[in-house]
Coordinates of C-alpha atoms and ligand atoms in Angstrom, one line a residue:
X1064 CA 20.7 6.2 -40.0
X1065 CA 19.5 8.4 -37.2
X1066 CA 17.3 7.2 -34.5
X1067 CA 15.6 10.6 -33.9
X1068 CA 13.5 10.2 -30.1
X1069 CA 10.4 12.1 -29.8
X1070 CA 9.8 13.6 -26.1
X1071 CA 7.3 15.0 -23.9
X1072 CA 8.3 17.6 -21.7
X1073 CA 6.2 17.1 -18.0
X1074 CA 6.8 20.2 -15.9
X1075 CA 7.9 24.0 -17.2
X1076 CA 10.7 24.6 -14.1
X1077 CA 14.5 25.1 -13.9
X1078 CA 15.2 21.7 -14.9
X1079 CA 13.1 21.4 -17.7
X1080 CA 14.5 24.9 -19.2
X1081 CA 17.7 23.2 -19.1
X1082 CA 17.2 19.8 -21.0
X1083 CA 14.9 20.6 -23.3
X1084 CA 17.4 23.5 -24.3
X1085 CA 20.1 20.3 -24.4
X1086 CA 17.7 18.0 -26.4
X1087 CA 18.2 21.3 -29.1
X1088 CA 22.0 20.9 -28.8
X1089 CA 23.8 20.1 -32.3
X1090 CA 25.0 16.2 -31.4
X1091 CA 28.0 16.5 -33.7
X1092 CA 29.2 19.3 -31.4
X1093 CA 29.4 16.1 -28.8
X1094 CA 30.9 13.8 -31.5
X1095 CA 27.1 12.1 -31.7
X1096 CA 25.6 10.7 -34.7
X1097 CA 23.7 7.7 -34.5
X1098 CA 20.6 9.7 -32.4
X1099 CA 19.1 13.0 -32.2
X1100 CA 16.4 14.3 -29.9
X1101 CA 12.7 16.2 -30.6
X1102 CA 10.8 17.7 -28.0
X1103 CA 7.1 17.2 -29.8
X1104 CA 5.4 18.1 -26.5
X1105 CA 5.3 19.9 -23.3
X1106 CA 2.8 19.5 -20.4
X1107 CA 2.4 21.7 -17.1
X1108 CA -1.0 22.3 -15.2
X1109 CA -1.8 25.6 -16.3
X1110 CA -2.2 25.5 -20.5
X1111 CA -0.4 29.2 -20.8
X1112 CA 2.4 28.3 -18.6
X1113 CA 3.4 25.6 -21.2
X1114 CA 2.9 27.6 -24.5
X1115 CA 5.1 30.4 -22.8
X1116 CA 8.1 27.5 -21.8
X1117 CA 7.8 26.2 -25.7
X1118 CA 7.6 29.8 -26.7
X1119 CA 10.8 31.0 -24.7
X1120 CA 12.8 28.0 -25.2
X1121 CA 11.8 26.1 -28.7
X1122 CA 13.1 27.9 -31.6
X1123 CA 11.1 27.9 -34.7
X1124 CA 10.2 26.3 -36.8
X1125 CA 10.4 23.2 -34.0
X1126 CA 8.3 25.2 -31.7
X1127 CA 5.6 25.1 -34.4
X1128 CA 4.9 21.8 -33.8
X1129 CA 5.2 21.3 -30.0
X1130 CA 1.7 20.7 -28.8
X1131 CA 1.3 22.6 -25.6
X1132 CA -0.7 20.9 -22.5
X1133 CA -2.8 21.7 -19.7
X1134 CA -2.3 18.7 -17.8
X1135 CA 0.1 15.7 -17.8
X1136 CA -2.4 13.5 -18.5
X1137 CA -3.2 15.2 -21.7
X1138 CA 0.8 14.7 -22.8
X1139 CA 0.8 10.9 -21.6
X1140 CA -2.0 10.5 -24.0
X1141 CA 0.0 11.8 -27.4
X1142 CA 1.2 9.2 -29.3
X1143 CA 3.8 11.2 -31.1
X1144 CA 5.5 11.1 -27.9
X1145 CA 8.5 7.8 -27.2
X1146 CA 9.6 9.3 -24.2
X1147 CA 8.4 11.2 -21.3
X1148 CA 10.9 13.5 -19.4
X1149 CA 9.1 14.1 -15.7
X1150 CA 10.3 17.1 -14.2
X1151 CA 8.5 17.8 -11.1
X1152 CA 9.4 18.0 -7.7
X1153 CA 10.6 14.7 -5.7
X1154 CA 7.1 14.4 -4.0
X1155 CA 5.3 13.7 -7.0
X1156 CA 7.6 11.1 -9.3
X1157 CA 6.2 8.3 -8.1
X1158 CA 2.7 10.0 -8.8
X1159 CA 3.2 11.2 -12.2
X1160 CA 6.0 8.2 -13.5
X1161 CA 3.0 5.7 -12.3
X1162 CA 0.8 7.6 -14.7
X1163 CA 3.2 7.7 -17.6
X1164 CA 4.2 4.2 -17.4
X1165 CA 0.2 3.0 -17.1
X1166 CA -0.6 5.6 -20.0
X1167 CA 2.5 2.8 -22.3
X1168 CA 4.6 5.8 -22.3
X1169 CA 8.7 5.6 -21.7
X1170 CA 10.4 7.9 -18.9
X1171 CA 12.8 9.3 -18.1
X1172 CA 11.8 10.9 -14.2
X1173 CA 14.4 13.6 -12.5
X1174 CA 16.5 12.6 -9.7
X1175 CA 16.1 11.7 -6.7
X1176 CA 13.5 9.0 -8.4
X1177 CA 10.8 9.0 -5.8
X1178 CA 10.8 9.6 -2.0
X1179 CA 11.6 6.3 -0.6
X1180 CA 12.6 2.7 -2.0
X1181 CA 9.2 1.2 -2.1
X1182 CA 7.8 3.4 -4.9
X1183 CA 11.0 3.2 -6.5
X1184 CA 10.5 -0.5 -6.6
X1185 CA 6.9 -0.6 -7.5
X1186 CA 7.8 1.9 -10.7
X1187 CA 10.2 -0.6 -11.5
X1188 CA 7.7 -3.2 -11.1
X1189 CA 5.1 -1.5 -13.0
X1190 CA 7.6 -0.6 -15.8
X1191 CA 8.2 -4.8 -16.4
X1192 CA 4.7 -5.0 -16.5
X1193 CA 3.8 -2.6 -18.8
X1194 CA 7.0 -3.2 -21.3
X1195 CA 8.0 0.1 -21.0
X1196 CA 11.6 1.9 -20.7
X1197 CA 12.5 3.6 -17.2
X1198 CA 15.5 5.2 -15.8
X1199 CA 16.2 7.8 -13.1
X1200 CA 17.7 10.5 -14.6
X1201 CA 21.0 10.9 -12.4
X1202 CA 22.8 12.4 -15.7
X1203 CA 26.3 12.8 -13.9
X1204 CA 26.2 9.2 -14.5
X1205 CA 26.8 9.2 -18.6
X1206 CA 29.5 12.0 -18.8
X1207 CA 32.6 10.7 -20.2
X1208 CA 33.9 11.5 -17.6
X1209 CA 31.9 9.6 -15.3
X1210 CA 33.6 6.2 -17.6
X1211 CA 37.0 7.2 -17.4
X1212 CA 37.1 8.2 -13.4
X1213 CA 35.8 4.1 -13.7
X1214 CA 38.0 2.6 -16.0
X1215 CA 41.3 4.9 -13.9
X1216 CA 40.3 3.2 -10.3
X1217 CA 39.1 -0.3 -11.1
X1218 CA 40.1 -1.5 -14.7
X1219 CA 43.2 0.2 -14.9
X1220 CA 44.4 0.7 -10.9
X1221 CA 45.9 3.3 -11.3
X1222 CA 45.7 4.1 -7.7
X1223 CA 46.1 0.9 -6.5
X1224 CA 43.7 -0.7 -3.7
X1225 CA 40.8 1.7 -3.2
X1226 CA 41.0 2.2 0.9
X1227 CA 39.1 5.6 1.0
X1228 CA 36.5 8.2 -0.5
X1229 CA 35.4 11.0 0.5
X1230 CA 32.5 12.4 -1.2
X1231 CA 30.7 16.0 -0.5
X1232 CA 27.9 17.9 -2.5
X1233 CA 27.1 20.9 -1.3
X1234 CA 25.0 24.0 -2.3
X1235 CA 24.5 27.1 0.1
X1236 CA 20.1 28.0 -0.2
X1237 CA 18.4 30.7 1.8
X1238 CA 16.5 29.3 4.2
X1239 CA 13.5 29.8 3.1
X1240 CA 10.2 28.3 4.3
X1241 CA 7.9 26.3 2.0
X1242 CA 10.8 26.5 -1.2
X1243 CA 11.1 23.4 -3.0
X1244 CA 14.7 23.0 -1.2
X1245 CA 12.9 23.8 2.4
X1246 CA 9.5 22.4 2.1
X1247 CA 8.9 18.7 3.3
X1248 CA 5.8 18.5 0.6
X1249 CA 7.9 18.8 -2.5
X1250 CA 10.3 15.9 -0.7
X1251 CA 13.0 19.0 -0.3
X1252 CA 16.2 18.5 2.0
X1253 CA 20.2 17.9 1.5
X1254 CA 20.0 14.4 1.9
X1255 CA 17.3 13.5 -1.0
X1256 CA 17.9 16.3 -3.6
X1257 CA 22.1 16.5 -2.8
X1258 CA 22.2 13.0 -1.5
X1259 CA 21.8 11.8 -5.3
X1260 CA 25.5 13.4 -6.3
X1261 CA 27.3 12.3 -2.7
X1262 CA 25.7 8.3 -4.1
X1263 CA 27.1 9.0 -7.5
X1264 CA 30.6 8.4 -6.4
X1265 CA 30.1 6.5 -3.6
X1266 CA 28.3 4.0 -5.9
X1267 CA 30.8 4.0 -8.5
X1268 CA 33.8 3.2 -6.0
X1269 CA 32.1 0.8 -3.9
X1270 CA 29.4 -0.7 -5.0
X1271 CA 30.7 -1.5 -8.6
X1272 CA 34.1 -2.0 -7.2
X1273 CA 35.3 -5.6 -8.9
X1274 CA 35.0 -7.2 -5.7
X1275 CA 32.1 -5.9 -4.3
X1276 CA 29.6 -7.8 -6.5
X1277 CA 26.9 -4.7 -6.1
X1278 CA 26.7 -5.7 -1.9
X1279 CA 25.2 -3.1 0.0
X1280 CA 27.4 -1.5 2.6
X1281 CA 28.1 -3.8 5.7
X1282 CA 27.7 -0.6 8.1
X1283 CA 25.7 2.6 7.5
X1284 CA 26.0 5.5 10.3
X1285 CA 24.7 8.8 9.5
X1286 CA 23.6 12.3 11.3
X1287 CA 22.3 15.4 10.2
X1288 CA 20.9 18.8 10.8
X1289 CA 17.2 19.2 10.5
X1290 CA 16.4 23.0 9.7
X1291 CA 15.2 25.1 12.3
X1292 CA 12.8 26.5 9.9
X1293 CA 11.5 23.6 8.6
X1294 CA 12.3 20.2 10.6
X1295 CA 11.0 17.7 8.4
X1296 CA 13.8 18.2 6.1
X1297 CA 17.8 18.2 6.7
X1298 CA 20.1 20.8 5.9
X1299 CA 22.7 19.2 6.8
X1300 CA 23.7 15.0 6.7
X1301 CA 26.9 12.9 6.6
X1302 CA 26.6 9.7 5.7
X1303 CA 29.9 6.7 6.6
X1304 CA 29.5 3.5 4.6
X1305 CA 31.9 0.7 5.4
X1306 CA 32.2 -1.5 2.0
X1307 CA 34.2 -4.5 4.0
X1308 CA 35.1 -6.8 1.2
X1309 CA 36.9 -4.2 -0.8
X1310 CA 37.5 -2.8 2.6
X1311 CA 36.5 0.8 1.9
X1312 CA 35.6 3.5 4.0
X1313 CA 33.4 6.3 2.8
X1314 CA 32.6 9.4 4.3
X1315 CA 29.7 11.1 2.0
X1316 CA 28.5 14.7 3.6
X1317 CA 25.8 17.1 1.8
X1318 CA 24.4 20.5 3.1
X1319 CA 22.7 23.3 2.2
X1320 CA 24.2 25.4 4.4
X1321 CA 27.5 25.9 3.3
X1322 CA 29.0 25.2 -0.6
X1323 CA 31.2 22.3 -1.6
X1324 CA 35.3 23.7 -1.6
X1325 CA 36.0 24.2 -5.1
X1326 CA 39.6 22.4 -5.2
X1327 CA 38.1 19.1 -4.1
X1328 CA 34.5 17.6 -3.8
X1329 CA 35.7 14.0 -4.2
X1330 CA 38.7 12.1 -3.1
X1331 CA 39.3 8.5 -3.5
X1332 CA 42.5 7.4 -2.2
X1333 CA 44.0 4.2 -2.8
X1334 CA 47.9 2.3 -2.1
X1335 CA 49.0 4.2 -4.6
X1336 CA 47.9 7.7 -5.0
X1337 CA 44.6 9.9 -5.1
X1338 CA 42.0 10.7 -7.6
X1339 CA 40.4 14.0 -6.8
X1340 CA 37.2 16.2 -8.8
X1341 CA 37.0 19.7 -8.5
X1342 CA 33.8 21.0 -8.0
X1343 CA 30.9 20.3 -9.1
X1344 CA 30.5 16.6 -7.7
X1345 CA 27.3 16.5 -10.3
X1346 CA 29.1 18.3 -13.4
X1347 CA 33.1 17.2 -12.9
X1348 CA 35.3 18.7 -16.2
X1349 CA 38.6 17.3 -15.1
X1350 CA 40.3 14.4 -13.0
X1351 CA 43.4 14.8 -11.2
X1352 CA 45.4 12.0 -10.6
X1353 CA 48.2 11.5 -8.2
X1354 CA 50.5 9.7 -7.8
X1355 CA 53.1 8.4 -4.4
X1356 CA 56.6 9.6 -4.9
X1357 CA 57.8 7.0 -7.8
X1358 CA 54.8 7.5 -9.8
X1359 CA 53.9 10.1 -12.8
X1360 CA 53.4 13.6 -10.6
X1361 CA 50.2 15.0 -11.0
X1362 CA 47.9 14.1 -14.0
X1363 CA 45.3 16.0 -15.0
X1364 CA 42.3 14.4 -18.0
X1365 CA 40.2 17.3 -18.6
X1366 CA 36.3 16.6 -19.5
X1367 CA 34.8 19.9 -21.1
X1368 CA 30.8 19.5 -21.5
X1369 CA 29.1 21.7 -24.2
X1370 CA 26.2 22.9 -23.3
X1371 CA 24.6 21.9 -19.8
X1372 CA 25.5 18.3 -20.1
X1373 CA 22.4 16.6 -19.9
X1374 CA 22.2 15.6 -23.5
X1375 CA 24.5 12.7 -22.5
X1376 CA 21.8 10.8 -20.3
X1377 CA 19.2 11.8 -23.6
X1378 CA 21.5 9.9 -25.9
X1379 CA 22.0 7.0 -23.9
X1380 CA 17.8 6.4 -23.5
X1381 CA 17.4 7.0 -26.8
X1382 CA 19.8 4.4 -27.7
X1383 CA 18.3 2.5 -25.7
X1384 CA 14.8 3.0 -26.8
X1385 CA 16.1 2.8 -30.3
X1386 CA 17.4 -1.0 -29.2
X1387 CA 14.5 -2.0 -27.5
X1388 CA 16.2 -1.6 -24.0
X1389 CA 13.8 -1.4 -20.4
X1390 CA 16.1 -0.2 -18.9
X1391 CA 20.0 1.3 -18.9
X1392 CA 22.9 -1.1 -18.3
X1393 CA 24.9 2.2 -17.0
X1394 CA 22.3 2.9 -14.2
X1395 CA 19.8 0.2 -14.3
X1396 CA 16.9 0.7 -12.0
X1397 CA 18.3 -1.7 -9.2
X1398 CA 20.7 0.4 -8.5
X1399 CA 17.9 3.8 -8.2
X1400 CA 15.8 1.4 -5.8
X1401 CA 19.8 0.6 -3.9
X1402 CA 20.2 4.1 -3.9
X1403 CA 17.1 5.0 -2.0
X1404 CA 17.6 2.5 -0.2
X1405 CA 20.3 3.4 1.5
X1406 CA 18.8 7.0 2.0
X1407 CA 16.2 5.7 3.9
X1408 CA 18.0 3.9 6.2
X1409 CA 19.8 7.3 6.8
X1410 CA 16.3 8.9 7.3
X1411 CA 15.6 5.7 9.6
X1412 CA 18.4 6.0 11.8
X1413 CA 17.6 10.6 12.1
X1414 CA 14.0 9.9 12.6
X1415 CA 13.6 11.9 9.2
X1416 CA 9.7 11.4 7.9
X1417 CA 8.0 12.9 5.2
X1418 CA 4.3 13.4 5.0
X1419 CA 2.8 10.2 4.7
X1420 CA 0.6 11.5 1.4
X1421 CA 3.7 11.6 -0.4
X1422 CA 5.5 8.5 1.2
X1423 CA 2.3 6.6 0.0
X1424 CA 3.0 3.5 -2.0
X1425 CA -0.4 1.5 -4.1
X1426 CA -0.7 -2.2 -3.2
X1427 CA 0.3 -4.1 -6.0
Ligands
NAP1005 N1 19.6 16.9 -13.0 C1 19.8 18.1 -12.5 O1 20.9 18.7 -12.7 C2 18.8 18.8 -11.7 C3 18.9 20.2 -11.4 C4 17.8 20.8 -10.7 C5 16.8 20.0 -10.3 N2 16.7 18.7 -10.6 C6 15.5 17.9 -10.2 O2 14.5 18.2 -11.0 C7 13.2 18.2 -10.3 C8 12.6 19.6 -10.5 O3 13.5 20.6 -10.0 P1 13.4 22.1 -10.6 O4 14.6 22.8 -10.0 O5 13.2 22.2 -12.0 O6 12.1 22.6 -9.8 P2 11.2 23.8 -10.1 O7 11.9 24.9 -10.9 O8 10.5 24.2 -8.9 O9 10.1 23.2 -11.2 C9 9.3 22.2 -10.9 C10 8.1 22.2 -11.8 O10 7.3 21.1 -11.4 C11 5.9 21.4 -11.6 N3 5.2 21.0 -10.4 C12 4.3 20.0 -10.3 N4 3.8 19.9 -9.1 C13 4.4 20.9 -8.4 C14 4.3 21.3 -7.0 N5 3.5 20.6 -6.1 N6 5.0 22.3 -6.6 C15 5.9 23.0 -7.5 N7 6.0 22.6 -8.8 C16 5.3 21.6 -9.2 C17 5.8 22.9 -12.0 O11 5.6 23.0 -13.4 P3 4.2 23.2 -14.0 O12 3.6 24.3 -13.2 O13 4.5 23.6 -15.4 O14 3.4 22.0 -13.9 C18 7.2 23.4 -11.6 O15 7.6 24.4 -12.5 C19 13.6 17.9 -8.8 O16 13.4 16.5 -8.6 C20 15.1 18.2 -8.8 O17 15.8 17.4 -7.8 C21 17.7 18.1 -11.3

């Protein structure tokens, strides 16, 4: 039988164009069949702005039945909805994933999860309390993709001992003052909106390396460029970790003032060979695997996503909904709250603050 999840759309921006247009993708066309996705409802603070997102994007006769709301509040408070997508800026996940989660509502909040590791471990915390499912929704995590680049380094070795990765994401913006990517209120900046995609890979290769045991790294050194425009935010950080029991170095760099090379956005290199992604570091559609004189040449496993690519994180929550799951064994929540851990050490060690209204964190 189908588990069918019903969601609730929080925000009318880019992002939430993009996945609710996903939820709408046929799931045979991904070889799915055991879950399908509804949006029932869609929340923004101005009433018109979400009738005109479910008009533009829902098709009839689905639309017909998406309840359009004036605040996010209103939305928390259907009970048609199992699942809440947040789509907001940065600055206010913590904010509005408190308010879901207190409101009994599952979520599913946009990447990076919050602003710093503290409210990322009090959503956690309030999410065990409340029985509810959360995840940070770092979809580059769930491709198939994302399994197989796993399985080739540390199940099947293929490069041998992992000694090395490099790991960039980065996207050229204007710089322009007070934009979501430029402003310090919406939590903007390389290292927290990019940062998420340099972590992805880093994460997978050393911290869920076999011998690693999910360790933090032993050394963290990191710089960046603060903008000119704008110097609460970075436009410009690289970040070395030093894993050393699987002794791995990793160089991780973002920016938003150049763009990623296309040939090669990640490199892991081992005894043996290299694996390499083309761009993009967040949406990969082939591996490349090579191999040291001896070995096969140059493989390459291509990954071609239908659609966007973000129904893949949708079909693991709502298996996991469906299974009664609190969280995802694929990204569990300790490792968002690792994951912003680590970028506020780099913050710590540029003198990087945000406001302090959106670093706030409720005593609990
Ligand atoms: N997974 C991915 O591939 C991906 C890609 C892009 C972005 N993202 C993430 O998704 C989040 C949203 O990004 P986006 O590109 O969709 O942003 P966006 O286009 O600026 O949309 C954000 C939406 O949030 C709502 N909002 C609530 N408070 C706001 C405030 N103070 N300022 C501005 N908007 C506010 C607005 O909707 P209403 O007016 O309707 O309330 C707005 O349309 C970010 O965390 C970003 O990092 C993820």
């Amino acid at each position: 039988m189908v588990f069918t999840l019903r969601w609730g759309i929080v925000a009318t921006g880019g992002i939430a164009e993009l996945f609710v247009k996903d939820l709408l993708y046929d799931p045979a066309l991904r070889g799915v069949s055991d879950v399908a996705h509804l949006p029932v409802a869609v929340a923004s603070r101005s009433v018109e702005k979400a009738t005109a997102f479910i008009k533009s994007f829902i098709p009839e006769p689905i639309a017909a039945n998406v309840k359009p709301y004036g605040t996010y509040a209103d939305l928390y408070a259907n009970p048609d909805v199992d699942c809440v997508y947040i789509a907001t800026p940065a600055s206010s996940h913590y904010e509005n994933a408190l308010e879901a989660i207190r409101a009994g509502k599952n979520v599913l909040c946009e990447k990076p999860f919050t602003v710093n590791a503290a409210q990322a471990k009090h959503l956690k915390f309030e999410a065990e309390k409340h029985n509810v499912f959360l995840m940070e929704a770092v979809w580059t995590r769930f491709f198939p993709l994302s399994k197989e680049f796993t399985h080739l380094i540390h199940e099947e070795k293929i490069i041998g001992d992992i000694h090395r990765i490099y790991s960039d994401f980065s996207v050229f913006f204007d710089p322009v003052k007070d934009v979501r990517m430029y402003s310090a209120a919406t939590a903007g900046g390389a290292l927290l909106d990019l940062g998420v995609y340099m972590n992805v890979w880093t994460l997978l290769t050393c911290y869920r390396h076999p011998d690693n045991n999910r360790a933090p790294p032993d050394i963290i050194k990191a710089v960046m460029f603060k903008s000119p425009i704008s110097p609460d935010i970075d436009e410009s950080t690289s970040v070395i970790t030093v894993w050393k029991k699987p002794k791995i170095m990793c160089v991780g760099t973002v920016s938003m003032m150049t763009d990623s090379p296309a040939d090669c956005v990640i490199r892991v290199q081992g005894s043996k060979g290299e694996v390499i992604l083309p761009i993009h570091g967040s949406r990969p559609e082939k591996i490349i695997v090579r191999l040291k004189a001896g070995g096969m040449g140059e493989r390459v496993y291509p990954f071609p996503i239908p659609g966007q690519g973000l129904f893949y994180e949708a079909d693991a929550v709502a298996r996991d909904i469906r299974d009664g799951k609190k969280f995802d064994e694929n990204y569990p929540l300790e490792e968002s709250v690792f994951a912003m851990e680590l970028m506020d050490e780099v913050r710590a060690q540029n003198d990087l603050k945000f406001p302090s209204e959106i670093e706030v964190v409720e005593d609990y």
